[in-house]
Amino acid sequence: MDFNALGACFTTPACVVTQATSGLIVGMLLFLVAAGLTLIFGVLKIVNFAHGTFYMLGGYVAYSAYVATDSYALAVLAGAVAMALFGVLFERVLMSRVYGSNVLMQLLVCYAVVLIFDDIVKIVWGPEFRAMGMPAAFQVPPLFIAGGVVPPFYAVLIGIAALIAIVLSLGLSRTRLGKTVRAAAVNPQMVSALGVNTTVLFAIVFAIGGGLAGLAGALAGPVRSLSPGMGFSILIEGFIVTVIGGMGSIAGAMVAALIIGLVRGFGTIGFPGFTDGLIYIVMIGILVLRPQGLFGRPL
Amino acid sequence: MKRNPALRDALFAAIVLILLLAIPMLHRSPAFEDFIIRLSAMALFATSLNLLVGTTGMVSFGHGMFYGFAAYAFGLTMQLTELSLPVAALFAVALTTIAALVVGAICVRLSTDYFAFITLAVQMLFFSVIVSWQSLTGGDQGLRGGIPRRRIFGFDLGSQLHLYQFCAIVAVLGLLALRHVSMSPFGNTLRMIRDNAERASFVGIVLWRARLLAFTIAGGFAGIGGVLAALFVSGAYPELADWPNSGQAIFAVMLGGINSFLGPVLGAMILLALNDLVQRFTEYHGLVLGIVILAFALGLRRGVLDFIHLVWSKRAR
Amino acid sequence: MNVEINHLTKSFGGVRAIDDVSLAFPSGSLSAVIGPNGAGKTTFFNLISGAFMADSGEVLLDREDILQLSKTERMRRGIGRAFQVASCFPTMTVRANLMAAVTAHAGRWTSLSHRFPSAGMRERAEEVMEFVGLTDVADVEATILSHGDQKLLDIAIALALEPKVLLLDEPTAGMGPDERWRMIERVRGLWERRKLTLIFIEHDMDIVFKVASSIRVLCYGKVLAEGTPDQIRNNQAVIDAYLGAEENAS
Amino acid sequence: MSGPVTRRTLLAGGTATLVAAPWVARAQANTLRIGMQSILSGPIALLGTSSRNSLLIEQDRINAAGGFLGRQIEFVFRDSKGQPQEAARVARELVNTAGCELLVDAEASSASFAVQEVMRDLNVACIHTNSETSSLTADPKIRVPTAFRVARQGVHDAVAGSLYLADFANAKKINKWATCSPDYAYGRDTTAQYLQFFKKFKPDVEVVTEAWPKLGQPDFTEVITKLIQAKPQALFTLLYAGDLSAFVNQGNVYALFGQMTVATPNVDYPVLAAIKNLPAGIQSATRYLETFPDTPANKEWGQAYFKRWNERPTNWSWQNSVAMHFYEAAIKKANSLDGKAIAAALTGLKINSPFGADGTITMRDDHTTIGYAIGWGQTIPKDPFITDIKPADWGKIIELETEWKKQQNYS
């Protein structure tokens, strides 16, 4: 533990800006993953243990699209759309068969999917890591704000993620579909009694969740190495965010993702080598004091 | 007249044990012996988890922490002290049981999904402590230098045969003890809680106390498995306490059947054998394992032994 | 045992489900609690048995206030209950259900020392089973029992705990006319033999007026009336409440 | 009604086969099976597969030359995923179940220690090909009679690198350094060794910050910004493979490499190729280079590898190749496959090798190799990627290694 360094960091604007941006970028990408996870849980009461796979596949699809078209925008779009479709397929073909059964049965199905797709990625893209490389448009020097470093690429990523967060929350509160989704999260029987086609609704929710995870994977493509099994650590962090924020709450996911991001950003200065442990302590504390999470409804 | 079921279980255990001990006398096969050694650790691990999952209806995602905890406690005791092996093993298991009591006291008050998550979180915290506390645990690479195998009563656990015999005896006795727990009035109490917690509390059962006791017992027995695992690899590694390992136990329980006492043992057997076998033919063992798991989950919709029971009882009727 | 309730109040999110209810049930009485849907009858039971904690008031059991005690403690003092939807342990046989209840009642529920409960406990379970007439299905899993038998099992579990006060939430719910009468005869027989303070919730007025020795009427969380069957039958407020409730429903 | 019954029968049959199979299949025929275990999945699988590639080339070459003791050889490959516990299990399985008579342990350090413990109980020769952590063979308590190491060794690299970097730092007047290495045995130990020697050669050096990312960590942003905060003049990193590539890509976003000089011993060909915008002027060791040592034999080996696999070899490739050269020579000398006999033959064995600094590599009696090529130079973004290579001085390396061993109470 190094409280001196942490204290010194908090008193210098440069350090605060730099670490806060790095916390934001980690947090925002995490939010995209966790938002889908929490949405799916909210509506279907299913914990999607295969969510990391969407993230991984999104990254790989984007990689291939980028290699083929040389356009980052197209690559990101391809990653997101492909994963939205994959989400629907996953829901229809597999998950719909285990609705209402033991949560462990659902876990088993998801785990099988994780195993299968880790190997499919190995077969299609090879076991080696892949790197997309930075698109030419972003190969520019970083900005300096108050002496802190803010890379333009990350600023754009944060912007995109924030935009999506806004669209998502507006969509949920203003549109008919969004209202149905929220109603379904509170009372599924009521929604089907009102004549909403839950089959379609569930598929849509999985499409949104999968699309968001795929988008996160694609957005991260230029800076993170792609490798089979990379969805795993993201899944765990996504879980932590979902639980801290409250299962089913999009706003909670946003707040929790930012908390995790900032704990990482500043924890690396104050508690080098133990940032992971720090995050688990936060999670345990929240679960003990407020099991439903920051924004969750009590079960 | 019905025979005494307790006696019947003991008899069954004795026969299995005698068979296991007889096999190496007739034919030495290191591969078979390795398999049984690993199975003994895994079977105790999975069956103890099932005391929570199947019997009590508490889904723990963090059971591996006790498996790993015991492995480290045992390995460190052996490396740092001159205690003899059985004493060190008992000490490690006792320590693990206490750890389970403490963790349980935090966790058991939470309901279903949240219980699963908090156990996961506590396990991950424990895992990162192991990895960070390099001076004690050796960090990522585990306890270096091996676990000394001091001889006990002419028993030398460095010898594969003796290790095999030791593991077989410990596993069979451990499973018998777990069977006893599951058939005791307390076992019945746990089933009541699983079936109908509200009603259980209305017949005078203090839910959290029963759950905590179950959690502690399960942790202790997972610890016995952890000690065997540490002996097999002659060390302790963070992976023993990591969540994929907890996942393995859950899959063993699910594959074998949560409502049959021997289900998790069968599940562990299937999982180990599948892993070994598939690895031999393809490096894409995840693909094969995944497809097999899917077939189980979507085809049988329950563990193998549970499925057999179901078919059996349908036929009987 | 004598049960006395004073000024009992419970709100859910600003709605007063039980509003200043004071009632007394003398030791050894057989009383019915009636009232239109949503009157707060089940909530009333939940407050007495400790499933919910009341906001204020008193629940006196032979003059001892048990309001602060947990449901388990209250059960130990002699309050037993059966539920509107039969509540038992579905994957266990009838015998195992009762053995479990007897063992728990004997305080042996954490016992690991012996594999099977003592002969004395076994006898208790058999006795209760016989008493409610479930001996024929002793080895059947609870989940495949008929609806009526499940209700009986629920009551039998409560009886295994040797209650002094027994709360039955609609013992005849979901049964056909013949079955109802058989059930209620059993309940009455139970009361006669055990000398319990028995309180039951019931919708079927024929049953209520025939069986209960006294009746309490709840409406919107308040006591609307109490008295003998004859007094209640002729109470204008009760008649209005029931007619009003039916109008609302249709 | 026949549905469930057939399914059950099938299942029972299947289970029986599964349970019986592991000990049914022992090695058949006369083929000599050699077990190889490595990381074949995950972010650094690249190195594991490059080890396997190299061994497959060796398998063909050795079989064409008549095999070992007249028996054709066949590799049995296993993926341990780099997990110590799985590695220990796999090592036992390779010998006990798959019937392998020789082992090539191509694990990274953490798993190699686990394999080492297994070797203690089995009388089978084993060569660790990739673990660079010195204590594996240097510490007599950990050393195992039948297990050897054919790989770079941390302490050798540390001496060579520190000497080079001390000269470089003196010339450029750089004394504020930062380190960023993976948080496990290899990263921790080797960083400590580098620093120890570095400070010996350049006493005024100051380490302003240390960062320890996890192996396979997806996001290095927090680490990178931490480094930027500390404002070092130079950064020393032991990250490798996918982690190094991600680190460089994410570092580029922050223009990290404009703010500090970078030194790393771990740049392999595929990493060089995968990093799209490789910064020029990184001080780098030669992991494997076709141009170093600049001999026909080395070039030929590198190009043969490229021809067969359509990618270039890594540091792990040559190490595994050398392991097979050592086995070949030792088995011929011992005329036996017995672990102890091979061990006796290997000890002190000197072979000709394209990867030797002077054309030979020697297996020292402490079970580790010396005399392999080590050099440092600086990167350029295109072939041959590293230029101005200065070879290390083996005399100096051994002198300082001996001193270090004494300090550690190893001898």
Coordinates of N, CA and C in Angstrom, one line a residue, chain A residues 38-172:
Chain A
T38 N -27.1 -7.0 -17.4 CA -28.1 -6.6 -16.4 C -29.5 -6.5 -17.1
L39 N -29.5 -6.1 -18.3 CA -30.8 -6.1 -19.1 C -31.4 -7.5 -19.2
I40 N -30.5 -8.4 -19.6 CA -31.0 -9.8 -19.8 C -31.5 -10.3 -18.4
F41 N -30.7 -10.0 -17.4 CA -31.2 -10.5 -16.1 C -32.5 -9.9 -15.7
G42 N -32.6 -8.6 -15.9 CA -33.8 -7.9 -15.5 C -35.0 -8.4 -16.1
V43 N -35.0 -8.7 -17.4 CA -36.2 -9.1 -18.1 C -36.4 -10.6 -18.0
L44 N -35.3 -11.4 -18.2 CA -35.5 -12.9 -18.3 C -35.2 -13.6 -17.0
K45 N -34.6 -12.8 -16.0 CA -34.2 -13.5 -14.8 C -33.1 -14.6 -15.0
I46 N -32.3 -14.3 -16.1 CA -31.3 -15.3 -16.4 C -29.9 -14.7 -16.3
V47 N -29.0 -15.4 -15.6 CA -27.7 -14.8 -15.6 C -26.9 -15.4 -16.8
N48 N -26.6 -14.5 -17.7 CA -26.0 -15.0 -19.0 C -24.5 -15.2 -18.8
F49 N -24.1 -16.4 -18.4 CA -22.7 -16.7 -18.2 C -21.9 -16.7 -19.5
A50 N -22.6 -16.7 -20.6 CA -21.9 -16.7 -21.9 C -21.6 -15.3 -22.4
H51 N -21.8 -14.3 -21.6 CA -21.8 -12.9 -22.1 C -20.4 -12.6 -22.6
G52 N -19.3 -13.1 -21.9 CA -18.0 -12.8 -22.3 C -17.7 -13.3 -23.7
T53 N -18.4 -14.4 -24.1 CA -18.2 -14.9 -25.4 C -18.7 -13.9 -26.5
F54 N -19.8 -13.2 -26.2 CA -20.2 -12.2 -27.2 C -19.1 -11.1 -27.3
Y55 N -18.5 -10.8 -26.2 CA -17.5 -9.7 -26.3 C -16.3 -10.2 -27.1
M56 N -15.9 -11.5 -26.9 CA -14.8 -12.0 -27.6 C -15.1 -12.1 -29.1
L57 N -16.3 -12.7 -29.5 CA -16.6 -12.8 -30.9 C -16.8 -11.5 -31.5
G58 N -17.3 -10.5 -30.8 CA -17.5 -9.2 -31.4 C -16.1 -8.6 -31.8
G59 N -15.1 -8.8 -30.9 CA -13.8 -8.4 -31.2 C -13.2 -9.1 -32.5
Y60 N -13.4 -10.4 -32.6 CA -12.9 -11.1 -33.7 C -13.6 -10.8 -35.0
V61 N -14.9 -10.7 -34.9 CA -15.6 -10.3 -36.2 C -15.1 -8.9 -36.7
A62 N -15.0 -8.0 -35.7 CA -14.5 -6.7 -36.1 C -13.1 -6.8 -36.7
Y63 N -12.3 -7.6 -36.1 CA -10.9 -7.8 -36.6 C -11.0 -8.2 -38.1
S64 N -11.8 -9.2 -38.4 CA -11.8 -9.7 -39.7 C -12.4 -8.7 -40.7
A65 N -13.4 -8.0 -40.2 CA -14.1 -6.9 -41.0 C -13.1 -5.8 -41.3
Y66 N -12.2 -5.5 -40.3 CA -11.3 -4.4 -40.4 C -10.2 -4.9 -41.5
V67 N -9.8 -6.1 -41.4 CA -8.8 -6.6 -42.3 C -9.3 -6.6 -43.7
A68 N -10.6 -6.9 -43.9 CA -11.3 -7.0 -45.2 C -11.5 -5.6 -45.8
T69 N -12.0 -4.7 -44.9 CA -12.5 -3.4 -45.5 C -11.6 -2.2 -45.2
D70 N -10.7 -2.4 -44.1 CA -9.8 -1.3 -43.7 C -10.6 -0.2 -43.2
S71 N -11.9 -0.4 -42.8 CA -12.6 0.7 -42.2 C -13.0 0.3 -40.7
Y72 N -12.6 1.2 -39.8 CA -12.8 0.9 -38.4 C -14.3 1.0 -38.1
A73 N -15.0 2.0 -38.7 CA -16.4 2.2 -38.5 C -17.2 0.9 -38.9
L74 N -16.9 0.4 -40.1 CA -17.5 -0.8 -40.6 C -17.2 -2.0 -39.7
A75 N -16.0 -2.0 -39.2 CA -15.6 -3.1 -38.3 C -16.4 -3.2 -37.1
V76 N -16.6 -2.0 -36.5 CA -17.3 -1.9 -35.2 C -18.8 -2.3 -35.5
L77 N -19.3 -1.7 -36.5 CA -20.7 -2.0 -36.9 C -20.9 -3.6 -37.1
A78 N -19.9 -4.1 -37.8 CA -20.0 -5.6 -38.1 C -20.0 -6.4 -36.8
G79 N -19.1 -6.0 -35.9 CA -19.0 -6.7 -34.6 C -20.3 -6.6 -33.8
A80 N -20.9 -5.4 -33.7 CA -22.1 -5.2 -33.0 C -23.3 -6.0 -33.6
V81 N -23.4 -5.8 -34.9 CA -24.6 -6.4 -35.6 C -24.5 -7.9 -35.6
A82 N -23.3 -8.4 -35.8 CA -23.1 -9.9 -35.8 C -23.5 -10.5 -34.4
M83 N -23.1 -9.8 -33.4 CA -23.4 -10.3 -32.1 C -24.8 -10.1 -31.7
A84 N -25.5 -9.1 -32.2 CA -26.9 -9.0 -32.0 C -27.6 -10.2 -32.6
L85 N -27.2 -10.6 -33.8 CA -27.8 -11.7 -34.4 C -27.5 -13.0 -33.7
F86 N -26.2 -13.1 -33.3 CA -25.8 -14.2 -32.5 C -26.6 -14.3 -31.2
G87 N -26.9 -13.2 -30.6 CA -27.6 -13.2 -29.4 C -29.0 -13.8 -29.6
V88 N -29.7 -13.4 -30.7 CA -31.0 -14.0 -31.0 C -30.9 -15.5 -31.2
L89 N -29.9 -15.9 -31.9 CA -29.7 -17.3 -32.2 C -29.5 -18.1 -30.9
F90 N -28.6 -17.6 -30.1 CA -28.3 -18.2 -28.8 C -29.5 -18.3 -27.9
E91 N -30.3 -17.3 -27.9 CA -31.5 -17.3 -27.1 C -32.5 -18.3 -27.6
R92 N -32.8 -18.3 -29.0 CA -33.8 -19.1 -29.5 C -33.3 -20.6 -29.5
V93 N -32.1 -20.9 -29.9 CA -31.7 -22.3 -30.0 C -31.4 -22.9 -28.7
L94 N -30.8 -22.2 -27.8 CA -30.3 -22.8 -26.5 C -31.0 -22.3 -25.3
M95 N -30.9 -21.0 -25.0 CA -31.4 -20.6 -23.7 C -32.9 -20.8 -23.5
S96 N -33.7 -20.7 -24.6 CA -35.2 -20.8 -24.5 C -35.5 -22.2 -24.0
R97 N -34.6 -23.1 -24.2 CA -34.9 -24.5 -23.7 C -34.7 -24.7 -22.2
V98 N -34.0 -23.8 -21.6 CA -33.8 -24.0 -20.2 C -34.4 -22.9 -19.3
Y99 N -35.4 -22.1 -19.9 CA -36.1 -21.2 -19.1 C -36.8 -21.9 -18.0
G100 N -36.8 -21.4 -16.8 CA -37.6 -22.0 -15.7 C -36.9 -23.1 -15.1
S101 N -35.8 -23.6 -15.6 CA -35.2 -24.7 -15.0 C -34.1 -24.2 -14.0
N102 N -33.5 -25.1 -13.3 CA -32.5 -24.7 -12.3 C -31.5 -23.7 -12.9
V103 N -31.1 -22.8 -12.1 CA -30.1 -21.8 -12.5 C -28.8 -22.5 -12.9
L104 N -28.5 -23.6 -12.3 CA -27.3 -24.4 -12.6 C -27.3 -25.0 -14.0
M105 N -28.6 -25.4 -14.4 CA -28.7 -25.9 -15.7 C -28.4 -24.8 -16.8
Q106 N -28.9 -23.6 -16.5 CA -28.6 -22.5 -17.4 C -27.1 -22.2 -17.4
L107 N -26.4 -22.3 -16.2 CA -25.0 -22.1 -16.1 C -24.3 -23.1 -17.0
L108 N -24.8 -24.4 -16.9 CA -24.1 -25.5 -17.7 C -24.2 -25.2 -19.2
V109 N -25.4 -24.8 -19.6 CA -25.6 -24.5 -21.1 C -24.6 -23.4 -21.5
C110 N -24.6 -22.3 -20.7 CA -23.7 -21.2 -21.0 C -22.2 -21.6 -21.0
Y111 N -21.9 -22.4 -20.1 CA -20.5 -22.8 -20.0 C -20.1 -23.6 -21.2
A112 N -21.0 -24.5 -21.6 CA -20.8 -25.3 -22.9 C -20.5 -24.4 -24.0
V113 N -21.4 -23.3 -24.1 CA -21.2 -22.4 -25.2 C -19.8 -21.7 -25.2
V114 N -19.4 -21.3 -24.0 CA -18.1 -20.7 -23.8 C -17.0 -21.6 -24.3
L115 N -17.1 -22.8 -23.9 CA -16.1 -23.8 -24.3 C -16.0 -24.0 -25.8
I116 N -17.2 -24.2 -26.4 CA -17.3 -24.4 -27.8 C -16.8 -23.3 -28.6
F117 N -17.2 -22.0 -28.2 CA -16.8 -20.9 -29.0 C -15.3 -20.5 -28.8
D118 N -14.8 -20.8 -27.6 CA -13.3 -20.5 -27.5 C -12.6 -21.4 -28.5
D119 N -13.0 -22.6 -28.7 CA -12.3 -23.5 -29.6 C -12.6 -23.2 -31.0
I120 N -13.9 -22.7 -31.3 CA -14.2 -22.3 -32.7 C -13.3 -21.1 -33.1
V121 N -13.1 -20.2 -32.2 CA -12.2 -19.1 -32.4 C -10.8 -19.6 -32.7
K122 N -10.4 -20.6 -31.9 CA -9.1 -21.1 -32.2 C -9.0 -21.7 -33.6
I123 N -10.0 -22.4 -34.0 CA -10.0 -23.0 -35.3 C -10.0 -22.0 -36.4
V124 N -10.9 -21.0 -36.3 CA -11.1 -20.0 -37.3 C -9.9 -19.0 -37.4
W125 N -9.6 -18.4 -36.2 CA -8.6 -17.4 -36.2 C -7.2 -17.8 -35.7
G126 N -7.1 -19.0 -35.3 CA -5.8 -19.5 -34.8 C -5.7 -19.3 -33.3
P127 N -4.8 -20.1 -32.6 CA -4.6 -19.9 -31.2 C -3.8 -18.7 -30.8
E128 N -3.1 -18.1 -31.8 CA -2.3 -17.0 -31.4 C -3.1 -15.7 -31.2
F129 N -2.5 -14.8 -30.5 CA -3.2 -13.5 -30.4 C -3.3 -12.8 -31.7
R130 N -4.3 -11.9 -31.8 CA -4.4 -11.1 -33.0 C -4.5 -9.6 -32.5
A131 N -3.9 -8.8 -33.3 CA -4.0 -7.3 -32.9 C -4.5 -6.6 -34.2
M132 N -5.6 -5.8 -34.0 CA -6.2 -5.1 -35.1 C -5.3 -4.0 -35.5
G133 N -4.7 -3.3 -34.6 CA -3.8 -2.1 -35.0 C -4.7 -0.9 -35.0
M134 N -4.1 0.2 -34.7 CA -4.8 1.5 -34.6 C -5.1 2.0 -36.0
P135 N -6.4 2.4 -36.2 CA -6.8 3.0 -37.5 C -6.0 4.3 -37.7
A136 N -5.7 4.6 -39.0 CA -4.8 5.7 -39.3 C -5.4 7.0 -38.7
A137 N -6.7 7.2 -38.7 CA -7.3 8.4 -38.2 C -7.0 8.7 -36.7
F138 N -6.7 7.7 -36.0 CA -6.4 7.9 -34.6 C -5.0 7.9 -34.2
Q139 N -4.1 7.8 -35.3 CA -2.7 7.8 -35.0 C -2.2 9.2 -34.8
V140 N -2.7 9.9 -33.8 CA -2.4 11.3 -33.5 C -1.9 11.4 -32.1
P141 N -1.1 12.4 -31.8 CA -0.6 12.5 -30.5 C -1.7 12.8 -29.5
P142 N -1.6 12.4 -28.2 CA -2.6 12.6 -27.2 C -2.8 14.1 -26.9
L143 N -4.0 14.4 -26.3 CA -4.3 15.8 -25.9 C -3.7 15.9 -24.5
F144 N -3.4 17.1 -24.1 CA -3.0 17.4 -22.7 C -4.0 18.3 -22.1
I145 N -4.7 17.8 -21.0 CA -5.7 18.7 -20.3 C -5.2 18.8 -18.9
A146 N -4.9 20.0 -18.5 CA -4.4 20.3 -17.1 C -3.2 19.5 -16.8
G147 N -2.4 19.3 -17.9 CA -1.2 18.5 -17.7 C -1.4 17.0 -17.7
G148 N -2.7 16.6 -17.7 CA -3.0 15.1 -17.8 C -3.1 14.7 -19.2
V149 N -2.8 13.4 -19.5 CA -2.8 12.9 -20.8 C -4.2 12.3 -21.2
V150 N -4.8 12.7 -22.3 CA -6.1 12.2 -22.7 C -5.9 11.8 -24.2
P151 N -5.9 10.5 -24.5 CA -5.7 10.1 -25.9 C -7.0 10.3 -26.6
P152 N -6.9 10.9 -27.8 CA -8.1 11.2 -28.6 C -9.0 9.9 -28.9
F153 N -8.3 8.8 -29.1 CA -9.0 7.6 -29.4 C -9.9 7.2 -28.2
Y154 N -9.3 7.3 -27.0 CA -10.1 7.0 -25.8 C -11.2 8.0 -25.6
A155 N -10.9 9.3 -25.9 CA -12.0 10.3 -25.8 C -13.2 9.9 -26.7
V156 N -12.9 9.4 -27.9 CA -13.9 9.0 -28.8 C -14.7 7.8 -28.2
L157 N -13.9 6.8 -27.7 CA -14.6 5.6 -27.2 C -15.5 6.0 -26.0
I158 N -15.0 6.9 -25.1 CA -15.8 7.3 -24.0 C -17.1 8.0 -24.5
G159 N -16.9 8.8 -25.5 CA -18.0 9.5 -26.1 C -19.1 8.5 -26.7
I160 N -18.6 7.5 -27.4 CA -19.5 6.5 -28.0 C -20.3 5.8 -26.9
A161 N -19.5 5.4 -25.9 CA -20.2 4.6 -24.8 C -21.2 5.5 -24.1
A162 N -20.8 6.7 -23.9 CA -21.7 7.6 -23.2 C -23.0 7.8 -24.0
L163 N -22.8 8.0 -25.3 CA -23.9 8.2 -26.2 C -24.9 7.0 -26.1
I164 N -24.3 5.8 -26.1 CA -25.1 4.6 -26.1 C -25.8 4.5 -24.7
A165 N -25.1 4.9 -23.7 CA -25.8 4.9 -22.4 C -27.0 5.8 -22.4
I166 N -26.9 7.0 -23.1 CA -28.0 7.9 -23.1 C -29.1 7.3 -24.0
V167 N -28.7 6.8 -25.2 CA -29.7 6.2 -26.1 C -30.5 5.1 -25.4
L168 N -29.7 4.3 -24.6 CA -30.3 3.2 -24.0 C -31.3 3.6 -22.9
S169 N -30.9 4.6 -22.1 CA -31.8 5.0 -21.0 C -33.0 5.7 -21.6
L170 N -32.8 6.6 -22.7 CA -34.0 7.2 -23.3 C -34.9 6.1 -23.9
G171 N -34.2 5.2 -24.6 CA -35.0 4.1 -25.3 C -35.9 3.4 -24.3
L172 N -35.3 3.2 -23.1 CA -36.1 2.4 -22.1 C -37.2 3.2 -21.5

